[in-house]
Coordinates of C-alpha atoms (C1' of nucleotides) in Angstrom, one line a residue:
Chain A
X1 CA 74.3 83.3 101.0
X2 CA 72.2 81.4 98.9
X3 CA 72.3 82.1 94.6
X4 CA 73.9 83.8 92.4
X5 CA 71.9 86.9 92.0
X6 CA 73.3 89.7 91.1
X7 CA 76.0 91.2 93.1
X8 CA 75.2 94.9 92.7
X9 CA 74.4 97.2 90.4
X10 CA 76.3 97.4 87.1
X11 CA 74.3 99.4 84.4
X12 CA 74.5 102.8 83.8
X13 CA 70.6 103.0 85.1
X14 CA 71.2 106.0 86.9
X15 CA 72.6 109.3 85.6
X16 CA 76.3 107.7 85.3
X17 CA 76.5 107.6 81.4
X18 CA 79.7 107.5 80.4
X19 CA 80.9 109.3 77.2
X20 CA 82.9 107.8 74.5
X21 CA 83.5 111.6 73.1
X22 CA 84.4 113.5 75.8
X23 CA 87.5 115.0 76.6
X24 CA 88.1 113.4 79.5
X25 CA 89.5 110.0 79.5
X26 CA 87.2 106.9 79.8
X27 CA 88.7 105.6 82.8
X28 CA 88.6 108.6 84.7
X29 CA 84.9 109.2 84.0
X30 CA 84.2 104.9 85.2
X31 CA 86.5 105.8 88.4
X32 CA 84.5 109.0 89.4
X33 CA 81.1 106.8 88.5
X34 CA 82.6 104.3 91.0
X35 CA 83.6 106.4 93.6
X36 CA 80.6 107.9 93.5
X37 CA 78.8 104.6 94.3
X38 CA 80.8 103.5 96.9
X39 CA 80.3 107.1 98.7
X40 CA 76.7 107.1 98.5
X41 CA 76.6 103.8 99.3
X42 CA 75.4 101.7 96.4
X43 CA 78.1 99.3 97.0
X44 CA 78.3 99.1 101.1
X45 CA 81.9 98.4 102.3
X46 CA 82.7 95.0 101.8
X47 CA 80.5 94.4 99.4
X48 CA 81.9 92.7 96.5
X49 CA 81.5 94.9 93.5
X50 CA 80.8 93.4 89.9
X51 CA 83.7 91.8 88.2
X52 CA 85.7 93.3 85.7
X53 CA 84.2 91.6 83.3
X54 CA 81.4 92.3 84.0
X55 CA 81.7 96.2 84.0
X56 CA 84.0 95.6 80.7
X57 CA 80.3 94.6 79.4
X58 CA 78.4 97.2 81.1
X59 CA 80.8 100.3 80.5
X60 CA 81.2 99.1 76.9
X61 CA 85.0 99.5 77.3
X62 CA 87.7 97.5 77.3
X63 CA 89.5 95.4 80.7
X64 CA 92.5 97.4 80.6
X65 CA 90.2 100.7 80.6
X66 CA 88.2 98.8 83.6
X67 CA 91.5 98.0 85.7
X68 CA 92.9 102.0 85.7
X69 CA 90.0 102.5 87.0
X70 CA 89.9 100.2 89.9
X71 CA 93.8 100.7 89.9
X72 CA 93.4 104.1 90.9
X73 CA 90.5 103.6 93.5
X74 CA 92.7 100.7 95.0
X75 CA 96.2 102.8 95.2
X76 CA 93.7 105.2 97.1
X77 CA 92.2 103.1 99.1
X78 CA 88.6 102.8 98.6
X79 CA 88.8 99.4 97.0
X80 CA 91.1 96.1 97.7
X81 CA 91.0 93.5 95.5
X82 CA 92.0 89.7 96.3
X83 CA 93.0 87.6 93.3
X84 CA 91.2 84.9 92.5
X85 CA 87.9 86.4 94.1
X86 CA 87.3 89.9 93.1
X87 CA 87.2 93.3 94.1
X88 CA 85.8 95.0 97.2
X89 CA 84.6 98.2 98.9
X90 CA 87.4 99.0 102.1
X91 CA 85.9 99.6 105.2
X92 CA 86.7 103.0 106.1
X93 CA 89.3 103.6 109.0
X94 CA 91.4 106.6 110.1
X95 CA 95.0 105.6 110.6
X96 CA 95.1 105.4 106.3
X97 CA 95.6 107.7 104.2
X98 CA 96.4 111.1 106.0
X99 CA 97.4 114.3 104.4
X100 CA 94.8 114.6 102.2
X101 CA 92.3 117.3 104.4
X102 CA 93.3 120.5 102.5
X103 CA 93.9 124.3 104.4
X104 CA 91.4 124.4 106.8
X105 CA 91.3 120.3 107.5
X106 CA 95.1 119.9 107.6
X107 CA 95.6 122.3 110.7
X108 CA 92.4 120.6 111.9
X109 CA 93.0 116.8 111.6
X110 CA 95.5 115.9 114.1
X111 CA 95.7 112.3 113.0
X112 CA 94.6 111.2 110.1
X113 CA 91.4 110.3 108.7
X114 CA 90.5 109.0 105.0
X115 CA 89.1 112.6 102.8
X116 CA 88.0 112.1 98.9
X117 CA 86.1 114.7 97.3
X118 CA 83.1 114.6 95.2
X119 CA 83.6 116.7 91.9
X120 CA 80.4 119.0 91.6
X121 CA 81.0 121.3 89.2
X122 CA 83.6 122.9 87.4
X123 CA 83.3 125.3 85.0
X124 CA 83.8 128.9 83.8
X125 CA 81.2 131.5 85.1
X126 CA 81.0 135.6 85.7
X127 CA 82.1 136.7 88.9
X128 CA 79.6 137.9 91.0
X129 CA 79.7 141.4 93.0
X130 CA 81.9 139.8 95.9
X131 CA 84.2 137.2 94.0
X132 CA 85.2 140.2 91.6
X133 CA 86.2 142.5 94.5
X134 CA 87.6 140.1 95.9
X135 CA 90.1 139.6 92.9
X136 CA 89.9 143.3 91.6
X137 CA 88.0 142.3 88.7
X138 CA 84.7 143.5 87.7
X139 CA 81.7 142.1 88.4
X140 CA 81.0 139.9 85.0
X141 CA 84.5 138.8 84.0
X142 CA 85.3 135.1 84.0
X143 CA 86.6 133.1 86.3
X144 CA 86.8 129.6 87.0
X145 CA 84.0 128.1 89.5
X146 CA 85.2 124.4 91.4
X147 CA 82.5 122.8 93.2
X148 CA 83.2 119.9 95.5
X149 CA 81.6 118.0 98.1
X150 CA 84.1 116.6 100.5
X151 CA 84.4 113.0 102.7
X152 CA 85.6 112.5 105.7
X153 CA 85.7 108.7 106.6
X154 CA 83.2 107.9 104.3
X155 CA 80.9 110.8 105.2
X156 CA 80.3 113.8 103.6
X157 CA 81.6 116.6 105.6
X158 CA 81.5 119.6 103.9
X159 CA 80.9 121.2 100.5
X160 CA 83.2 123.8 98.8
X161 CA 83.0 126.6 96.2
X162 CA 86.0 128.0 95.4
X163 CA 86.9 130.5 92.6
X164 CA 90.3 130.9 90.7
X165 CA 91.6 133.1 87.9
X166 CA 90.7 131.2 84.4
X167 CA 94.3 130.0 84.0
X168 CA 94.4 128.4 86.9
X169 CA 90.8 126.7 87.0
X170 CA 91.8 125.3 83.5
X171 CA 94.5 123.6 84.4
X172 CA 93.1 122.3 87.9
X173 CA 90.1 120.3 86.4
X174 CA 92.8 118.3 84.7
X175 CA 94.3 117.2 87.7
X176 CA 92.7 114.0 90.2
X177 CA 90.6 117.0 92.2
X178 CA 88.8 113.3 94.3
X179 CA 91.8 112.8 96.2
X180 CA 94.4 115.4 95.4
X181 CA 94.8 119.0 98.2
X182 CA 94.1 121.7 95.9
X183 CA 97.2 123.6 97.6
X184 CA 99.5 120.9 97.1
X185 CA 98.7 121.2 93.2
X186 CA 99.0 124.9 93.1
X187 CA 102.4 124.8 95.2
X188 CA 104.2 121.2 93.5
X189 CA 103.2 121.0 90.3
X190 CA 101.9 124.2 89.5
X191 CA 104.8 126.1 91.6
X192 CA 103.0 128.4 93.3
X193 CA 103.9 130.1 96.7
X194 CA 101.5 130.1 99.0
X195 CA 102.2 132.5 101.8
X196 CA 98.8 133.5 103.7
X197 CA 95.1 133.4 103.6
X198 CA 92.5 135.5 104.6
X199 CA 89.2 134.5 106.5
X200 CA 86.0 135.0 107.9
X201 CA 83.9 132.3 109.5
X202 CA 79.9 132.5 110.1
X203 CA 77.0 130.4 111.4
X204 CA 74.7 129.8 109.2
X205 CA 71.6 127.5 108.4
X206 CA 71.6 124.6 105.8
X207 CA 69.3 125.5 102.7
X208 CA 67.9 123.0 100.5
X209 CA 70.8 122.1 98.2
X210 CA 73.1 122.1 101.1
X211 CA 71.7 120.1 103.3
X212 CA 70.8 117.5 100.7
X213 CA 74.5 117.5 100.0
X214 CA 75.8 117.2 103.5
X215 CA 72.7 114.6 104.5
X216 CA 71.3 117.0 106.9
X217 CA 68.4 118.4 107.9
X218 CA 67.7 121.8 106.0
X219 CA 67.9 124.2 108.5
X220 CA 71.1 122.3 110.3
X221 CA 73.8 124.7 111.2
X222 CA 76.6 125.0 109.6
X223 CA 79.5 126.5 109.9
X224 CA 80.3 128.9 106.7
X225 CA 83.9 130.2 105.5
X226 CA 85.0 132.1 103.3
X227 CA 88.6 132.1 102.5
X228 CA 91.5 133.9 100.4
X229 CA 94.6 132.4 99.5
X230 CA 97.3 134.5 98.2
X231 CA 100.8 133.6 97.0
X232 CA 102.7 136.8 97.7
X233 CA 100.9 139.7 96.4
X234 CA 98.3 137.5 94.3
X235 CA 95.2 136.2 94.7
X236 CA 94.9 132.8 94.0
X237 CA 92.5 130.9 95.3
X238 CA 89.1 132.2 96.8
X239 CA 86.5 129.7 98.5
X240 CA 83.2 129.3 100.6
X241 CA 83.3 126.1 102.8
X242 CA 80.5 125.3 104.2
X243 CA 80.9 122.8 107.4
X244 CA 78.7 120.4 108.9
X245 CA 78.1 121.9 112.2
X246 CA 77.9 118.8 113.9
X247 CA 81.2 117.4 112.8
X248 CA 83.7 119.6 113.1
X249 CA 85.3 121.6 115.7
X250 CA 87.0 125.1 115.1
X251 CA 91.2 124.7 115.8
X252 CA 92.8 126.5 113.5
X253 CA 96.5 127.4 112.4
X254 CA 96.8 130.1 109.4
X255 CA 100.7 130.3 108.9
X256 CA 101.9 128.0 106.1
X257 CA 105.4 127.6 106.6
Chain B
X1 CA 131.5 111.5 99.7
X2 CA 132.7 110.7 96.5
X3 CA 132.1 112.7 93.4
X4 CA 129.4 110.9 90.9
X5 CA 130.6 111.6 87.6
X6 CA 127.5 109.8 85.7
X7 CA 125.1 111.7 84.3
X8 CA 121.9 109.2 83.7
X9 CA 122.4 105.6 84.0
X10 CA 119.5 103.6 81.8
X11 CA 121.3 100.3 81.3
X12 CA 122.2 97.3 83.8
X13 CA 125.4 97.9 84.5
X14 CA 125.2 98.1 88.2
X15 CA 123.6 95.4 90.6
X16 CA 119.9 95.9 89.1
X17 CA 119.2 93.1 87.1
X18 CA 115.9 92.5 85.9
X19 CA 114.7 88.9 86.7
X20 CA 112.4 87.8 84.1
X21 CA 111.8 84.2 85.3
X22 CA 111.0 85.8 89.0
X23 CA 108.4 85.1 91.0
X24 CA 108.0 89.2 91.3
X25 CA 106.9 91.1 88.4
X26 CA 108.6 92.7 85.9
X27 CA 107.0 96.4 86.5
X28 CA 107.5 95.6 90.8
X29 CA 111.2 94.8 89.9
X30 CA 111.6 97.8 87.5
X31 CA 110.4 100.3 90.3
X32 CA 112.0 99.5 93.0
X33 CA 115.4 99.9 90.7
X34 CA 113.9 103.0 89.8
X35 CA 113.3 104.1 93.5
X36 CA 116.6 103.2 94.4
X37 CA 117.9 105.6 91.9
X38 CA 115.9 108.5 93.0
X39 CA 117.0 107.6 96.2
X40 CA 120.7 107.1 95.9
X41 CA 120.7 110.4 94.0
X42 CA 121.4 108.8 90.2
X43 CA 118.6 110.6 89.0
X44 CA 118.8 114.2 90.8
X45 CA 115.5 116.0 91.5
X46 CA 114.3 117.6 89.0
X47 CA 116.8 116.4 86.3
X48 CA 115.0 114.2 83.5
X49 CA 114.5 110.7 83.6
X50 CA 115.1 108.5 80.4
X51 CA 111.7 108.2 78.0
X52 CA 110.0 105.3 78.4
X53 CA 111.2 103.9 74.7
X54 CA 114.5 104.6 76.1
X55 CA 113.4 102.2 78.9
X56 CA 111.6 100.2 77.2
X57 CA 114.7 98.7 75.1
X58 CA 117.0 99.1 78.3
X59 CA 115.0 96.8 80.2
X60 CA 113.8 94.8 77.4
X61 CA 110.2 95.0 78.2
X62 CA 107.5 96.2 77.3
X63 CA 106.0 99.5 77.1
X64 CA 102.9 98.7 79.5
X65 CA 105.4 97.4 81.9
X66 CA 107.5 100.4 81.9
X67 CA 104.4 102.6 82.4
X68 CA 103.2 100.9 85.1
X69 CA 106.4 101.2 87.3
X70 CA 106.6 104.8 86.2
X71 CA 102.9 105.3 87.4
X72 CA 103.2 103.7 90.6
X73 CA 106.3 106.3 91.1
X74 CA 104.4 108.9 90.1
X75 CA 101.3 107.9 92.3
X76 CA 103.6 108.1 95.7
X77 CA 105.2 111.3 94.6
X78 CA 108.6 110.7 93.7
X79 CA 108.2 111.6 90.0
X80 CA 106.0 113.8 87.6
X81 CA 105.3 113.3 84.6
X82 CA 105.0 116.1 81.5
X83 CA 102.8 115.5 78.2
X84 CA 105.3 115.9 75.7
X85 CA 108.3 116.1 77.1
X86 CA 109.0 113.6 79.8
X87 CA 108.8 112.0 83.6
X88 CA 111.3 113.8 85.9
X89 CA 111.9 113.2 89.6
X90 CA 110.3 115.2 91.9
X91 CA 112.0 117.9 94.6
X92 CA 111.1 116.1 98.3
X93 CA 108.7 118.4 100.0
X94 CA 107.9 118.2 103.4
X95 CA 103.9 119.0 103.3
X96 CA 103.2 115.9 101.2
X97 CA 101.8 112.1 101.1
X98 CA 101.7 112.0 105.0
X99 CA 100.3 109.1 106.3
X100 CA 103.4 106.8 105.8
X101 CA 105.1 106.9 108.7
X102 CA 105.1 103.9 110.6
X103 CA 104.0 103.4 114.5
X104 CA 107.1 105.0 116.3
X105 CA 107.5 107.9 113.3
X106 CA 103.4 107.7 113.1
X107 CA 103.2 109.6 116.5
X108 CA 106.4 111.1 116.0
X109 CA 105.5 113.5 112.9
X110 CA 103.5 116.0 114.0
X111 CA 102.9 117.0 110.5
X112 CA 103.5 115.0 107.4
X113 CA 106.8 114.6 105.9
X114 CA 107.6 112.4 102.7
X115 CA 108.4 108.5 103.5
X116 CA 109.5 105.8 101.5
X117 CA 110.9 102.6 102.2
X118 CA 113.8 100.4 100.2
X119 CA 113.5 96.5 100.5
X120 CA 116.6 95.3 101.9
X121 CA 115.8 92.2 102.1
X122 CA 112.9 89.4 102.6
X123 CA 113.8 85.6 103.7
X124 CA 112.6 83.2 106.1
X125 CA 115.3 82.5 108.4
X126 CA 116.0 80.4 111.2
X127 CA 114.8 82.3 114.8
X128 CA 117.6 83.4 116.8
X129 CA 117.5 83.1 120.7
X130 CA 116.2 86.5 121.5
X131 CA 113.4 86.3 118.0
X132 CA 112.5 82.7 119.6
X133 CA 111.9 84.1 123.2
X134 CA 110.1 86.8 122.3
X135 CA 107.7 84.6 119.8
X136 CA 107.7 81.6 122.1
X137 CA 109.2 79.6 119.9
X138 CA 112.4 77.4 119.9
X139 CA 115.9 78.8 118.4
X140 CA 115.9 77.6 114.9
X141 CA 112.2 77.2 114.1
X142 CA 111.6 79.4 111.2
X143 CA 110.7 82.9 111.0
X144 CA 110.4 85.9 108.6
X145 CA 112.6 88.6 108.4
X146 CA 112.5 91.8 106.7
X147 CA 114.8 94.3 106.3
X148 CA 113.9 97.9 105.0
X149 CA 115.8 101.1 104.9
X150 CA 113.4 104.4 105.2
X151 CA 113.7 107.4 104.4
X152 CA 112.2 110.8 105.7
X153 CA 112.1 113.5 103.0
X154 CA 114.7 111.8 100.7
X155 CA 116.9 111.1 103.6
X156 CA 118.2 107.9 105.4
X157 CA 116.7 108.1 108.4
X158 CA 116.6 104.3 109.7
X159 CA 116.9 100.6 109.1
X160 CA 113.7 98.5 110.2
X161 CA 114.7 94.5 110.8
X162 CA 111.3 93.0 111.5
X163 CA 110.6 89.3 112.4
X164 CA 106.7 87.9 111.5
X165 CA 105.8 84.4 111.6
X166 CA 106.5 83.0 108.6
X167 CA 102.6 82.6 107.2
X168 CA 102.3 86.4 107.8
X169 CA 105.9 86.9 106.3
X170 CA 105.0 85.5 103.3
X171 CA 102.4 87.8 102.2
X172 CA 103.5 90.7 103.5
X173 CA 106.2 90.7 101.0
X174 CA 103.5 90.2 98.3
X175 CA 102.2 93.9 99.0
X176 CA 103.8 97.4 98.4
X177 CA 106.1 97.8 101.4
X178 CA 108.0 100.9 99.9
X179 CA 105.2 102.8 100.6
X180 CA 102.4 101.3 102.9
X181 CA 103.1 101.1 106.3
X182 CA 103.1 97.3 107.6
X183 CA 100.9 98.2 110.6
X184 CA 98.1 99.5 107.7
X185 CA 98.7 96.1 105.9
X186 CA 98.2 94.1 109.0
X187 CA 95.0 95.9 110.0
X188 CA 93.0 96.8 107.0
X189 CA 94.4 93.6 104.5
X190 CA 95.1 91.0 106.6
X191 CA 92.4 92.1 109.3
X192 CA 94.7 92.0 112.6
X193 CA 93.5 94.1 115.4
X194 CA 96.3 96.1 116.6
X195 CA 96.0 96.5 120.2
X196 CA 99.4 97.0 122.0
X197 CA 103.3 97.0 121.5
X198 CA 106.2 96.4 124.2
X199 CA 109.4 98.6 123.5
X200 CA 113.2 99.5 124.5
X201 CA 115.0 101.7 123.6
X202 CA 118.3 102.4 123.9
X203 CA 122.2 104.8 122.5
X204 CA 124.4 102.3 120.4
X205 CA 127.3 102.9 117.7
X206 CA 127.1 102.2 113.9
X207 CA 128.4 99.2 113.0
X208 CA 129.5 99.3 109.5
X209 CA 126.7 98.0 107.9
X210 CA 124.3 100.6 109.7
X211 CA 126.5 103.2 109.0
X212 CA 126.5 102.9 105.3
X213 CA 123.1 102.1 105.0
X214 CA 122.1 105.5 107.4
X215 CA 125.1 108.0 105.6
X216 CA 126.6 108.5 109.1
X217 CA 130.4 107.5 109.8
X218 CA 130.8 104.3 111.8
X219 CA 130.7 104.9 115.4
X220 CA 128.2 107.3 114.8
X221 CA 125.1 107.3 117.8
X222 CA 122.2 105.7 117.0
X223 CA 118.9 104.9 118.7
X224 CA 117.8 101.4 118.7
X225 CA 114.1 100.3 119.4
X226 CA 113.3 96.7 119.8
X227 CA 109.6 96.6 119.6
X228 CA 107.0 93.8 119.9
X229 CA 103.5 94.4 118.6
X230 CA 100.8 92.5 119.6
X231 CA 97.1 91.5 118.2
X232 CA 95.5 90.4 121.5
X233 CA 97.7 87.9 123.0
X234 CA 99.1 87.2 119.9
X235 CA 102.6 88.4 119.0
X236 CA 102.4 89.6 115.2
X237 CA 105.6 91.4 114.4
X238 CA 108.9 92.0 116.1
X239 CA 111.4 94.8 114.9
X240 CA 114.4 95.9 115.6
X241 CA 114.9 99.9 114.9
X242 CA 118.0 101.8 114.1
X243 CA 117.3 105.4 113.6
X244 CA 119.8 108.1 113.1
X245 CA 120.8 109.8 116.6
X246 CA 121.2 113.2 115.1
X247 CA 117.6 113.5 113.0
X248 CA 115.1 111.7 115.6
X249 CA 113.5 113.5 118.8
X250 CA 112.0 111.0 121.3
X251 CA 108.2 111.4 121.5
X252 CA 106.4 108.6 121.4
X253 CA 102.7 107.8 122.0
X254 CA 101.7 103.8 122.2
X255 CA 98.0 103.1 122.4
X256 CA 96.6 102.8 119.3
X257 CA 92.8 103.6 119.1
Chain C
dC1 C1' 78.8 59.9 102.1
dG2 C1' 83.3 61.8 101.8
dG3 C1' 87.1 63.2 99.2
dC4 C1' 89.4 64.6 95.2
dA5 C1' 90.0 66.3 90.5
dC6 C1' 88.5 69.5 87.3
dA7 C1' 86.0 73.2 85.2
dA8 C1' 84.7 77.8 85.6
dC9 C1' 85.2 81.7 87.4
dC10 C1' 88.2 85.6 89.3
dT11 C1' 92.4 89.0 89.1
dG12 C1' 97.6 89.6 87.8
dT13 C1' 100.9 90.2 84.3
dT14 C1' 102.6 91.2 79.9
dA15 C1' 103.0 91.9 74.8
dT16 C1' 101.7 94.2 70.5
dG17 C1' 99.6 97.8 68.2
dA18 C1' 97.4 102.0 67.2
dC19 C1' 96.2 106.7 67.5
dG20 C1' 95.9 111.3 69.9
dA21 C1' 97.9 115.3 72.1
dG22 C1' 101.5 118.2 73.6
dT23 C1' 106.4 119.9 73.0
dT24 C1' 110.5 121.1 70.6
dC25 C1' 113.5 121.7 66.9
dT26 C1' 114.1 122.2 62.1
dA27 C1' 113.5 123.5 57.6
dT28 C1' 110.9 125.7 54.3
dT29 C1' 108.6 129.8 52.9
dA30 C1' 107.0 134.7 52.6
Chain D
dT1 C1' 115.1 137.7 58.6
dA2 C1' 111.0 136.2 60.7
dA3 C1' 107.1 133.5 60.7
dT4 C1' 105.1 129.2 59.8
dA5 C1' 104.6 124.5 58.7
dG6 C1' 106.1 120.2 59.7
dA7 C1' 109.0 116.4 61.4
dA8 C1' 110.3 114.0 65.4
dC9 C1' 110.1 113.3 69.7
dT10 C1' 107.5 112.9 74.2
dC11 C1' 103.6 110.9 77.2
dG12 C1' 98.2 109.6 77.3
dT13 C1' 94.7 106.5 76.0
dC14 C1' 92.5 102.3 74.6
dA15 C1' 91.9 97.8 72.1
dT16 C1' 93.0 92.9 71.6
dA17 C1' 95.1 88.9 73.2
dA18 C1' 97.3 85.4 75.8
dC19 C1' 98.7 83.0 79.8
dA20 C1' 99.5 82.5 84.9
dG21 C1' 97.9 82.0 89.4
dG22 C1' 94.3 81.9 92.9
dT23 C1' 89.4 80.6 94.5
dT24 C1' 85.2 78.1 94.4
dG25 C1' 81.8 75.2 93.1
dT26 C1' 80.5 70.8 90.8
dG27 C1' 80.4 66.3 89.8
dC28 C1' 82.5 62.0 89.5
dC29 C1' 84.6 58.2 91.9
dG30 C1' 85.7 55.2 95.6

DNA sequence: CGGCACAACCTGTTATGACGAGTTCTATTA
DNA sequence: TAATAGAACTCGTCATAACAGGTTGTGCCG
């Protein structure tokens, strides 16, 4: 390579703005911003990514704000960093990082591939007709809505909705959602028992916001689930996946235990 | 077999000194004593660890430097941490951080179990006549040599002696081994391309060494791997494998891709 | 022209300090 | 006595600062 131009992008052009008031903590909001670059391919695997310096000056925060940030993203695996040089986007391989395919992918994944999720959404909403039966609720109460797009090796795979009693939703946006099983919050730190699930699978066809999601075409199949998670008697933890089509093969284990 | 009368030991009284002119740093050294007494049951799951002030004077360092070791713990698994009241260490649960099983245990859990890995030592050493043979190299030329002791679920379950040449030695033990898998390191950091490994196996007795090292009584059986793994033609890494007789099936898978 | 020393960058480590937020126990108050 | 306010602890976040150790380019010198 020839000069020095710039490396890659480092301003908060796009809509990344970070938020020197918000509740949640700087660093988290710069790793998600990152992450989210490096999944949709602003910074290519390894590509060097701007110093940390450099995004010291650009986040308007300070270096040990910068490092958690790439701490976390490195201990994860999406980044490496070489001293002396700077930090880079991984090239993604299976055979790192298992375990983290939740429910459905754990039964499915027989080795292991890299998964991160994309945070959506998360927020309080009213159940709708069939979330509210679903939890003997009425239509119109609250409960908490999670919206994630999930990776599989670096390529988005499938894109979930899943619903939770408020408690529960509250205290799950506080955890690291990107790389963390949702069951293995509600069972280890939240102590939860999970004991079975309930399911339904469909075809159905990609619409707009889907498919723009997934990167395919909209009309792509996909493969739809819905799912109900219970912990004894309890419902706990009610989701639609929806599945590339094209990626994934139905093998499936229900028992947890 | 003994009974442990401590309750909670913060200070230095035992073999963990804390090297402050050492090449390794402070927070590296600090977890890894940590580790070893989550391992060797001083701090009992689910019991309270010291604060970090407490550990703060107790190793004399800082408080960043006690964080750090505390969040690379917490990171892996082995402790939580609570807002207000404290880190404690974590009940082992199968159904957690796979991934970290190692070639032989890699195709040997079928699903994920919790693995860590204490450094038993890291030296360069002179080659003994099998090491040489199997490198091509003469007795007494220098190798690496790394000794681990892993653990499955909180358990003992084997002692790794690996040999590397000694440029690859060196910087292996610049990177986590407690919990990344040396075959992961050598692929995706150092950029080898795994491509086969030449095994035996075969039924020994403890020594005494192995024996308290594993938990078993001397004379105990044991399975003993001696494994080669190569790059191409080239021979990266040499290990000798004990594993406990009574907690390891034989199943074993070599290609790798 | 080739080699070597140095400056200019990078990340790694660590200290100090400050404030916020959550928990728990205590002491004051109604 | 019971409720409440607060003190005293805990961890969480973030800033500033300094130095070490590694890499890379530049420019001087032979």
């Amino acid at each position: 390579m020839s000069s020095r131009k710039q490396i890659a992008v480092v301003s908060k052009a796009s809509g990344d703005a970070i938020d020197a008031v918000s509740p949640v903590p700087l660093h988290t909001q710069i790793r998600e911003v990152l992450r989210r670059r490096i999944l949709d391919g602003s910074y290519a695997p390894h590509s060097q990514m701007p110093s940390e310096s450099q995004m010291m000056e650009a986040f308007g925060v300070s270096r040990i704000t910068i490092r958690q940030a790439l701490g976390d993203l490195q201990k994860e695996g999406l980044i490496f960093k070489v001293m002396g040089k700077g930090s880079f986007v991984a090239k993604p391989k299976a055979f790192q990082s298992l375990s983290r395919l939740q429910g459905f992918g754990e039964a499915m994944a027989p080795s292991g591939y890299e998964t991160y999720s994309l945070l959506l959404s998360a927020r309080q909403v009213e159940a709708s007709q069939v979330v509210a039966a679903r939890f003997g609720l009425r239509p119109g109460e609250a409960v908490f809505e999670i919206q994630r797009l999930r990776y599989l090796n670096r390529e988005p795979i499938s894109v979930d909705v899943s619903y939770f009693p408020p408690a529960i939703g509250e205290r799950l946006v506080q955890e690291d959602l990107a790389t963390r099983d949702i069951f293995v919050i509600l069972e280890n730190d939240f102590g939860h028992d999970l004991t079975h699930a309930d399911l339904q699978i469909e075809a159905i066809s990609a619409d707009e916001s889907l498919a723009r999601h997934l990167g395919t075409d909209e009309g792509a199949p996909l493969l739809r689930m819905e799912r109900m998670t219970y912990a004894g008697e309890q419902p706990l933890d009610f989701e639609f996946l929806y599945y590339r089509g094209d990626a994934f093969q139905y093998r499936l284990r229900i028992e947890r235990s």
